[in-house]
PDB file of C-alpha atoms in Angstrom:
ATOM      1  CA  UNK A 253      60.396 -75.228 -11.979  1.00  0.00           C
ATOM      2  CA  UNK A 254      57.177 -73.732 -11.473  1.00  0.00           C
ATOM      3  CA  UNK A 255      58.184 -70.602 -13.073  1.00  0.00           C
ATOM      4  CA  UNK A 256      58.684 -72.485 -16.321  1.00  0.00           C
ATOM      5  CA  UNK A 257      55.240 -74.045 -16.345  1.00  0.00           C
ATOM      6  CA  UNK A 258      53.410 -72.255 -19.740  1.00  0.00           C
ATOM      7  CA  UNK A 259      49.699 -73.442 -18.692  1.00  0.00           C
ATOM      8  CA  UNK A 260      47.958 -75.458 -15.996  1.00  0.00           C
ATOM      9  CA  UNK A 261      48.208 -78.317 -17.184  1.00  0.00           C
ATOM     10  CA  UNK A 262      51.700 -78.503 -17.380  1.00  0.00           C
ATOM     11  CA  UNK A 263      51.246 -77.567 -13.443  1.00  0.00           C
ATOM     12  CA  UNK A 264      48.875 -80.027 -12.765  1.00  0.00           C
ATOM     13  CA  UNK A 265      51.156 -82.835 -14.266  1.00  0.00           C
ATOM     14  CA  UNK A 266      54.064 -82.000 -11.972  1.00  0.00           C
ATOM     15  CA  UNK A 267      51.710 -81.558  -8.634  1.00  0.00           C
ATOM     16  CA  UNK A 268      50.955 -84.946  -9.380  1.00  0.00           C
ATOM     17  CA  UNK A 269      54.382 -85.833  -9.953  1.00  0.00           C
ATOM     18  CA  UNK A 270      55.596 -84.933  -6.715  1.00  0.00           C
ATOM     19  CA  UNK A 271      52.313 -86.530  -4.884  1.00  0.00           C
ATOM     20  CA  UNK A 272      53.587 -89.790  -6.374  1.00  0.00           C
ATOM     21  CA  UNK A 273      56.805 -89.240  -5.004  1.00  0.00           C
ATOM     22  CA  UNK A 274      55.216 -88.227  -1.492  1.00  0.00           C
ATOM     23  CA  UNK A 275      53.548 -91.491  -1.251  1.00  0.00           C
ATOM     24  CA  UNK A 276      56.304 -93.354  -2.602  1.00  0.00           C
ATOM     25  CA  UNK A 277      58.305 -92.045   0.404  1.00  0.00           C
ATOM     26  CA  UNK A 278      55.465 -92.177   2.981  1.00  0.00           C
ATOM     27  CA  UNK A 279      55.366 -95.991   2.110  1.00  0.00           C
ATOM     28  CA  UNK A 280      58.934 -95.865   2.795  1.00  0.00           C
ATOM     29  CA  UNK A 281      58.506 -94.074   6.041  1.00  0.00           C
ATOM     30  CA  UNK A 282      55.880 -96.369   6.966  1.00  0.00           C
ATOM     31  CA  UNK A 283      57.804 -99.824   6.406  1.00  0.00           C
ATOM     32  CA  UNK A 284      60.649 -98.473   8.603  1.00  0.00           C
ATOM     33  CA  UNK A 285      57.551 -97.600  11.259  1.00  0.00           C
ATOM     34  CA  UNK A 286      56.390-100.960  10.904  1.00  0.00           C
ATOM     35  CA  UNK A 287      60.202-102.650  11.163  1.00  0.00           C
ATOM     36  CA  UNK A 288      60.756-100.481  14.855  1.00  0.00           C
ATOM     37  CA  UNK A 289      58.142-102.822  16.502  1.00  0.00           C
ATOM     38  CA  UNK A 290      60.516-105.494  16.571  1.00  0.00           C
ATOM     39  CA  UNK A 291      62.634-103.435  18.814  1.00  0.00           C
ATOM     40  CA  UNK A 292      59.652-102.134  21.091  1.00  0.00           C
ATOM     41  CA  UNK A 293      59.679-103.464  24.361  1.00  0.00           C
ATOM     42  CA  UNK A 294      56.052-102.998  25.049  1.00  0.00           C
ATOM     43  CA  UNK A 295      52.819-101.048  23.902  1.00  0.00           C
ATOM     44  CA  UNK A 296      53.872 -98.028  25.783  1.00  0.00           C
ATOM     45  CA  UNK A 297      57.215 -98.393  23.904  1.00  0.00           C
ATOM     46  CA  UNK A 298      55.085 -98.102  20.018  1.00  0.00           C
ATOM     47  CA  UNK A 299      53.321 -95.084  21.359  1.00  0.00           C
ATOM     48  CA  UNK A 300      56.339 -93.286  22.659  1.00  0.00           C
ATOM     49  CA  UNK A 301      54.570 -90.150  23.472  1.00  0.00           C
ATOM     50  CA  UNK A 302      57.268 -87.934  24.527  1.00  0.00           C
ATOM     51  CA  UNK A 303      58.797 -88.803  20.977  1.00  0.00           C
ATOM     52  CA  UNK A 304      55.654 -88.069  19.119  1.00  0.00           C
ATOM     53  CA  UNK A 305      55.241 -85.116  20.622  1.00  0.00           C
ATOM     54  CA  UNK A 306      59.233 -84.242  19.913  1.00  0.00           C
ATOM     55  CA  UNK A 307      58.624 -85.641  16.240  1.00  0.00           C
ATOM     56  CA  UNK A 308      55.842 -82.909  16.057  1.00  0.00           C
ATOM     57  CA  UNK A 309      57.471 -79.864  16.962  1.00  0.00           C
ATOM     58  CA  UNK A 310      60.393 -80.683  15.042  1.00  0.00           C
ATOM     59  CA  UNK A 311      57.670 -81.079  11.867  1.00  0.00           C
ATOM     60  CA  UNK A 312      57.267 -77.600  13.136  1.00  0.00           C
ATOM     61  CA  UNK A 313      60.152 -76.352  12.798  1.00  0.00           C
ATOM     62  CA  UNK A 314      60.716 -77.243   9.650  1.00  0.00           C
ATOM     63  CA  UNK A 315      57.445 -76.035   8.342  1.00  0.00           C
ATOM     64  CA  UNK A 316      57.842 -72.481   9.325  1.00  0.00           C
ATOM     65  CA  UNK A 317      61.486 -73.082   7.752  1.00  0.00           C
ATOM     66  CA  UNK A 318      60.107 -73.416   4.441  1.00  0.00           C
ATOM     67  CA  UNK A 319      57.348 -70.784   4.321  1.00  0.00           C
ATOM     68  CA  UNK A 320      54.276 -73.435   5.230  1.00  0.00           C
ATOM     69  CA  UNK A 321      51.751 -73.018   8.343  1.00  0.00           C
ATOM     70  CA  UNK A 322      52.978 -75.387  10.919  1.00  0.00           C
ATOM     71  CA  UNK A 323      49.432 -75.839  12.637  1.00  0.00           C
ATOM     72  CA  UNK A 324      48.479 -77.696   9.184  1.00  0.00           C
ATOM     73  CA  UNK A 325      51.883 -79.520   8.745  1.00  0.00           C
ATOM     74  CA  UNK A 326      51.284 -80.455  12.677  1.00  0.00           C
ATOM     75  CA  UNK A 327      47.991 -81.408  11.966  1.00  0.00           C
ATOM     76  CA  UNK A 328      48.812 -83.411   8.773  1.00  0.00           C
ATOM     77  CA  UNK A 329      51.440 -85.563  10.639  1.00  0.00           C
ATOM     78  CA  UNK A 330      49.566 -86.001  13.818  1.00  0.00           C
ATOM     79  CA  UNK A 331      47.134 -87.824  11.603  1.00  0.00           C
ATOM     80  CA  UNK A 332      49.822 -89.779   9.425  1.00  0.00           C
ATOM     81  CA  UNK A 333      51.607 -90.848  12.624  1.00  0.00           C
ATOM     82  CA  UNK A 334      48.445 -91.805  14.578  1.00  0.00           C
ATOM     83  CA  UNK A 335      47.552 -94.198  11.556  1.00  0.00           C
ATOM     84  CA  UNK A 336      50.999 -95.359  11.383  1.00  0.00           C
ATOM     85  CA  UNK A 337      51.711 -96.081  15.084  1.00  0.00           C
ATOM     86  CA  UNK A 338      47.899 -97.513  15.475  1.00  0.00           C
ATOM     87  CA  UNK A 339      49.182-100.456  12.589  1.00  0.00           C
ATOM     88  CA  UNK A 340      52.442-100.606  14.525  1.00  0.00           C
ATOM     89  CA  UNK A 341      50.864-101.438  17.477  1.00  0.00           C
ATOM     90  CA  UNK A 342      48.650-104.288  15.740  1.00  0.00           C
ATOM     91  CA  UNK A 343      51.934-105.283  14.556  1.00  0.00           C
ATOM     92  CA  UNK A 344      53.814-105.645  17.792  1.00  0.00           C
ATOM     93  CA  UNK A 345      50.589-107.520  19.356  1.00  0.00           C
ATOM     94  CA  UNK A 346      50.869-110.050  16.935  1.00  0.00           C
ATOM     95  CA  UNK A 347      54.353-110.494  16.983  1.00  0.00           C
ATOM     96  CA  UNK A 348      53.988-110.234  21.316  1.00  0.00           C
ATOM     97  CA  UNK A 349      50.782-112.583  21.535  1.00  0.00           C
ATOM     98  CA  UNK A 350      51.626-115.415  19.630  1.00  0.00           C
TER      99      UNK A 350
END
């Protein structure tokens, strides 16, 4: 727990502790992004705009849930997603074109 942290460095260690375990699970997040383009239909399908835009304001939600701004949690997943539905798309094309 934070609380129980007796100097910075001890803080430090465990912000990079969880950081780890954030990209652990965004790697996670992103095979399963990369697995739903076998079930697209077509590149309108992988950008799914009316879903991203859903996906957002839920991110939202959830944000202002737990005490954090949602215009930088919004921001921060816009970003994330973008990437991860712009290598979806390369992997749909390849799986579509050949």
């Amino acid at each position: 727990m934070p609380e129980d942290c007796e100097n910075i460095s001890e803080i430090r260690y465990e912000i990079d502790q969880i950081d780890q375990q954030i990209i652990v699970l965004l790697g996670e997040r992103f095979a399963y992004v990369k697995a739903a383009s076998q079930f697209k239909t077509s590149e309108v399908s992988v950008k799914a705009e009316d879903r991203f835009n859903s996906m957002l304001e839920q991110r939202r939600i959830w944000a202002a849930e737990k005490g954090l701004n949602p215009d930088v949690v919004e921001k921060m997943y816009r970003d994330l997603v973008n990437y991860f539905i712009n290598e979806e798309l390369k992997s749909w094309q390849e799986n579509h074109n050949s």
